[in-house]
Amino acid sequence: MMDRLSVSARLMIVSDLDHTMVDHHDSENFSLLRFNALWEANYRHDSLLVFSTGRSPTLYKELRKEKPMLTPDITIMSVGTEITYGHSMVPDEGWVDVLNQKWDKNIVIEEASKFSELTPQAESEQRPHKVSFYIQKDKAQAVTKALSESMERRGLDVKIIYSGGIDLDILPQGAGKGQALAYLHKKFKLIGKLPTNTLVCGDSGNDAELFSIPDVFGVMVSNAQEELLQWHAENAKDNSKIIHASERCAAGIIQAIGHFNLGPSTSLRDVKDFLNSSLEPESIGHEIVKFYLFYEKWRRAEVEESCFDHLKIAFNPSGVFVHPSGLEQSLSDSLNSIKKHYGDSRGKQYRVWVDRVLPTKIGLDSWLVKFEKWELSGEERLCCWTTAILSSKDSNGGNEFAWLHVHQTWLEGSKAELSSTWLF
């Protein structure tokens, strides 16, 4: 992952998940889908997405199955005690070495067991460098003080983080979301690839450290908890690089991108006439997102039927589509099949999004693009790994593209019961 970008990332977003990137009160996941479209169309190719969550790997993977989340370049889990890279989630062993200093999990458990106010969290939440409990809000301050003193007497240097009005985590002193980000910044700086801008995003007490990292922009989403707002009032109220958004969750993150002028901040999902929206030069990601947004809206009957002819000219009629079932047909026939399904998901919970859109230029005016294409229909989620070849209609590298070839294969564990339900 550190080598994916040949130069510094234009933007690195470091975001908490629950109640920040992910809005659990948004049953349609619309703000998250808006962010997804913005990121894949405008940022994936030259920027970095980092999720920083208090969740353990187990609970993080559960959330990914529940919500239409993108794949981050880096995942920071268990309140900054675990760092992994890429889709395969390769662990950072150097970070493990940092956290082992003056840390003994057995002693931490022994000392914490002396406090009846602490209720251990599930075994999945007990990690090599994190011991987690639940505690009532009115007991948290006194217990945190006494616990810290007992750890110090045992020769340990720990950090105790209280967040969410109920969670208490004990970590090595060198751990935490903020230290994990500082560690990543240091790694990027050593190889000459420190991101041009970093935007941190959070809603609760365990996110406060993120806002303390020098030279970052920060957004507290509108639904931020009292503990984070209080920290901001006491420590950073005069910092113009940190804002309290007026929008919830992912919508607040988009708002912050625009507020700080960090790059494009209009998602294609917010553009009424998105088929005619202007493209950035050679914006392959924009083209992919635009087509699959049309595909979703076509099947939901949210675009006029007359729009289809406008779209059809973007596909080479002699091009080939290989369905994940192995069936081959021309792109022209594939589009005709799509045309027949206008409105077949009208009024249903049906959404389409793309993830990991990464183009590679293979000729003067042609690109090989790989990405995951996802469909949610009711409770069923399906995904295909997609490879496409697109060319510029203008040999000078203009802004319009033609689709020449599309090949799809089922992602492991994802396959439609009826191949006819998966169109493109």
PDB file of N, CA, C and O in Angstrom, residues 371-400:
ATOM      1  N   PHE A 371     -12.129  -2.872 -10.472  1.00  0.00           N
ATOM      2  CA  PHE A 371     -12.927  -2.396  -9.345  1.00  0.00           C
ATOM      3  C   PHE A 371     -13.912  -3.473  -8.905  1.00  0.00           C
ATOM      4  O   PHE A 371     -14.160  -4.453  -9.622  1.00  0.00           O
ATOM      5  N   GLU A 372     -14.451  -3.281  -7.706  1.00  0.00           N
ATOM      6  CA  GLU A 372     -15.542  -4.128  -7.217  1.00  0.00           C
ATOM      7  C   GLU A 372     -16.854  -3.410  -7.496  1.00  0.00           C
ATOM      8  O   GLU A 372     -16.987  -2.226  -7.206  1.00  0.00           O
ATOM      9  N   LYS A 373     -17.802  -4.147  -8.059  1.00  0.00           N
ATOM     10  CA  LYS A 373     -19.136  -3.592  -8.281  1.00  0.00           C
ATOM     11  C   LYS A 373     -20.109  -4.319  -7.355  1.00  0.00           C
ATOM     12  O   LYS A 373     -20.221  -5.546  -7.377  1.00  0.00           O
ATOM     13  N   TRP A 374     -20.791  -3.548  -6.515  1.00  0.00           N
ATOM     14  CA  TRP A 374     -21.695  -4.105  -5.500  1.00  0.00           C
ATOM     15  C   TRP A 374     -23.148  -3.778  -5.811  1.00  0.00           C
ATOM     16  O   TRP A 374     -23.449  -2.712  -6.321  1.00  0.00           O
ATOM     17  N   GLU A 375     -24.020  -4.715  -5.474  1.00  0.00           N
ATOM     18  CA  GLU A 375     -25.468  -4.486  -5.542  1.00  0.00           C
ATOM     19  C   GLU A 375     -26.092  -4.918  -4.222  1.00  0.00           C
ATOM     20  O   GLU A 375     -25.772  -5.990  -3.691  1.00  0.00           O
ATOM     21  N   LEU A 376     -26.969  -4.082  -3.705  1.00  0.00           N
ATOM     22  CA  LEU A 376     -27.783  -4.423  -2.540  1.00  0.00           C
ATOM     23  C   LEU A 376     -29.235  -4.449  -2.985  1.00  0.00           C
ATOM     24  O   LEU A 376     -29.746  -3.468  -3.516  1.00  0.00           O
ATOM     25  N   SER A 377     -29.878  -5.585  -2.790  1.00  0.00           N
ATOM     26  CA  SER A 377     -31.290  -5.715  -3.131  1.00  0.00           C
ATOM     27  C   SER A 377     -31.992  -6.364  -1.945  1.00  0.00           C
ATOM     28  O   SER A 377     -31.845  -7.569  -1.710  1.00  0.00           O
ATOM     29  N   GLY A 378     -32.703  -5.533  -1.173  1.00  0.00           N
ATOM     30  CA  GLY A 378     -33.301  -6.039   0.056  1.00  0.00           C
ATOM     31  C   GLY A 378     -32.208  -6.437   1.034  1.00  0.00           C
ATOM     32  O   GLY A 378     -31.367  -5.632   1.407  1.00  0.00           O
ATOM     33  N   GLU A 379     -32.186  -7.696   1.428  1.00  0.00           N
ATOM     34  CA  GLU A 379     -31.162  -8.197   2.351  1.00  0.00           C
ATOM     35  C   GLU A 379     -29.983  -8.822   1.618  1.00  0.00           C
ATOM     36  O   GLU A 379     -28.979  -9.169   2.243  1.00  0.00           O
ATOM     37  N   GLU A 380     -30.108  -8.987   0.303  1.00  0.00           N
ATOM     38  CA  GLU A 380     -29.063  -9.676  -0.463  1.00  0.00           C
ATOM     39  C   GLU A 380     -28.010  -8.690  -0.968  1.00  0.00           C
ATOM     40  O   GLU A 380     -28.323  -7.668  -1.555  1.00  0.00           O
ATOM     41  N   ARG A 381     -26.739  -9.034  -0.690  1.00  0.00           N
ATOM     42  CA  ARG A 381     -25.614  -8.232  -1.185  1.00  0.00           C
ATOM     43  C   ARG A 381     -24.773  -9.103  -2.097  1.00  0.00           C
ATOM     44  O   ARG A 381     -24.376 -10.210  -1.726  1.00  0.00           O
ATOM     45  N   LEU A 382     -24.512  -8.586  -3.297  1.00  0.00           N
ATOM     46  CA  LEU A 382     -23.724  -9.324  -4.283  1.00  0.00           C
ATOM     47  C   LEU A 382     -22.576  -8.456  -4.771  1.00  0.00           C
ATOM     48  O   LEU A 382     -22.689  -7.231  -4.835  1.00  0.00           O
ATOM     49  N   CYS A 383     -21.479  -9.113  -5.140  1.00  0.00           N
ATOM     50  CA  CYS A 383     -20.324  -8.354  -5.608  1.00  0.00           C
ATOM     51  C   CYS A 383     -19.572  -9.115  -6.688  1.00  0.00           C
ATOM     52  O   CYS A 383     -19.399 -10.343  -6.597  1.00  0.00           O
ATOM     53  N   CYS A 384     -19.123  -8.378  -7.691  1.00  0.00           N
ATOM     54  CA  CYS A 384     -18.274  -8.935  -8.748  1.00  0.00           C
ATOM     55  C   CYS A 384     -16.993  -8.133  -8.858  1.00  0.00           C
ATOM     56  O   CYS A 384     -17.006  -6.897  -8.778  1.00  0.00           O
ATOM     57  N   TRP A 385     -15.884  -8.849  -9.042  1.00  0.00           N
ATOM     58  CA  TRP A 385     -14.625  -8.198  -9.386  1.00  0.00           C
ATOM     59  C   TRP A 385     -14.694  -7.905 -10.876  1.00  0.00           C
ATOM     60  O   TRP A 385     -14.939  -8.803 -11.692  1.00  0.00           O
ATOM     61  N   THR A 386     -14.523  -6.641 -11.230  1.00  0.00           N
ATOM     62  CA  THR A 386     -14.757  -6.197 -12.600  1.00  0.00           C
ATOM     63  C   THR A 386     -13.488  -5.625 -13.211  1.00  0.00           C
ATOM     64  O   THR A 386     -12.780  -4.842 -12.584  1.00  0.00           O
ATOM     65  N   THR A 387     -13.218  -6.038 -14.446  1.00  0.00           N
ATOM     66  CA  THR A 387     -12.111  -5.487 -15.216  1.00  0.00           C
ATOM     67  C   THR A 387     -12.691  -4.878 -16.487  1.00  0.00           C
ATOM     68  O   THR A 387     -13.471  -5.535 -17.186  1.00  0.00           O
ATOM     69  N   ALA A 388     -12.355  -3.641 -16.767  1.00  0.00           N
ATOM     70  CA  ALA A 388     -12.903  -2.963 -17.951  1.00  0.00           C
ATOM     71  C   ALA A 388     -11.787  -2.260 -18.712  1.00  0.00           C
ATOM     72  O   ALA A 388     -10.786  -1.846 -18.131  1.00  0.00           O
ATOM     73  N   ILE A 389     -11.979  -2.153 -20.012  1.00  0.00           N
ATOM     74  CA  ILE A 389     -11.072  -1.366 -20.851  1.00  0.00           C
ATOM     75  C   ILE A 389     -11.883  -0.209 -21.425  1.00  0.00           C
ATOM     76  O   ILE A 389     -12.937  -0.416 -22.031  1.00  0.00           O
ATOM     77  N   LEU A 390     -11.390   1.002 -21.201  1.00  0.00           N
ATOM     78  CA  LEU A 390     -12.038   2.201 -21.708  1.00  0.00           C
ATOM     79  C   LEU A 390     -11.036   2.981 -22.544  1.00  0.00           C
ATOM     80  O   LEU A 390      -9.826   2.896 -22.326  1.00  0.00           O
ATOM     81  N   SER A 391     -11.550   3.715 -23.508  1.00  0.00           N
ATOM     82  CA  SER A 391     -10.677   4.575 -24.306  1.00  0.00           C
ATOM     83  C   SER A 391     -11.268   5.966 -24.363  1.00  0.00           C
ATOM     84  O   SER A 391     -12.473   6.161 -24.222  1.00  0.00           O
ATOM     85  N   SER A 392     -10.377   6.925 -24.572  1.00  0.00           N
ATOM     86  CA  SER A 392     -10.828   8.290 -24.745  1.00  0.00           C
ATOM     87  C   SER A 392     -11.390   8.440 -26.149  1.00  0.00           C
ATOM     88  O   SER A 392     -10.801   7.957 -27.123  1.00  0.00           O
ATOM     89  N   LYS A 393     -12.543   9.104 -26.269  1.00  0.00           N
ATOM     90  CA  LYS A 393     -13.117   9.330 -27.594  1.00  0.00           C
ATOM     91  C   LYS A 393     -12.300  10.329 -28.394  1.00  0.00           C
ATOM     92  O   LYS A 393     -12.363  10.377 -29.608  1.00  0.00           O
ATOM     93  N   ASP A 394     -11.530  11.123 -27.643  1.00  0.00           N
ATOM     94  CA  ASP A 394     -10.663  12.125 -28.262  1.00  0.00           C
ATOM     95  C   ASP A 394      -9.229  11.633 -28.146  1.00  0.00           C
ATOM     96  O   ASP A 394      -8.739  11.387 -27.060  1.00  0.00           O
ATOM     97  N   SER A 395      -8.540  11.473 -29.254  1.00  0.00           N
ATOM     98  CA  SER A 395      -7.171  10.953 -29.222  1.00  0.00           C
ATOM     99  C   SER A 395      -6.224  11.869 -28.456  1.00  0.00           C
ATOM    100  O   SER A 395      -5.126  11.465 -28.081  1.00  0.00           O
ATOM    101  N   ASN A 396      -6.656  13.082 -28.174  1.00  0.00           N
ATOM    102  CA  ASN A 396      -5.837  14.003 -27.388  1.00  0.00           C
ATOM    103  C   ASN A 396      -6.096  13.872 -25.891  1.00  0.00           C
ATOM    104  O   ASN A 396      -5.671  14.700 -25.098  1.00  0.00           O
ATOM    105  N   GLY A 397      -6.820  12.784 -25.506  1.00  0.00           N
ATOM    106  CA  GLY A 397      -7.074  12.559 -24.084  1.00  0.00           C
ATOM    107  C   GLY A 397      -8.197  13.417 -23.555  1.00  0.00           C
ATOM    108  O   GLY A 397      -8.099  13.987 -22.473  1.00  0.00           O
ATOM    109  N   GLY A 398      -9.293  13.488 -24.304  1.00  0.00           N
ATOM    110  CA  GLY A 398     -10.420  14.321 -23.900  1.00  0.00           C
ATOM    111  C   GLY A 398     -11.147  13.748 -22.703  1.00  0.00           C
ATOM    112  O   GLY A 398     -10.725  12.786 -22.098  1.00  0.00           O
ATOM    113  N   ASN A 399     -12.291  14.387 -22.383  1.00  0.00           N
ATOM    114  CA  ASN A 399     -12.984  14.059 -21.150  1.00  0.00           C
ATOM    115  C   ASN A 399     -14.097  13.038 -21.312  1.00  0.00           C
ATOM    116  O   ASN A 399     -14.756  12.714 -20.344  1.00  0.00           O
ATOM    117  N   GLU A 400     -14.333  12.531 -22.517  1.00  0.00           N
ATOM    118  CA  GLU A 400     -15.382  11.531 -22.704  1.00  0.00           C
ATOM    119  C   GLU A 400     -14.750  10.204 -23.050  1.00  0.00           C
ATOM    120  O   GLU A 400     -13.730  10.139 -23.739  1.00  0.00           O
TER     121      GLU A 400
END
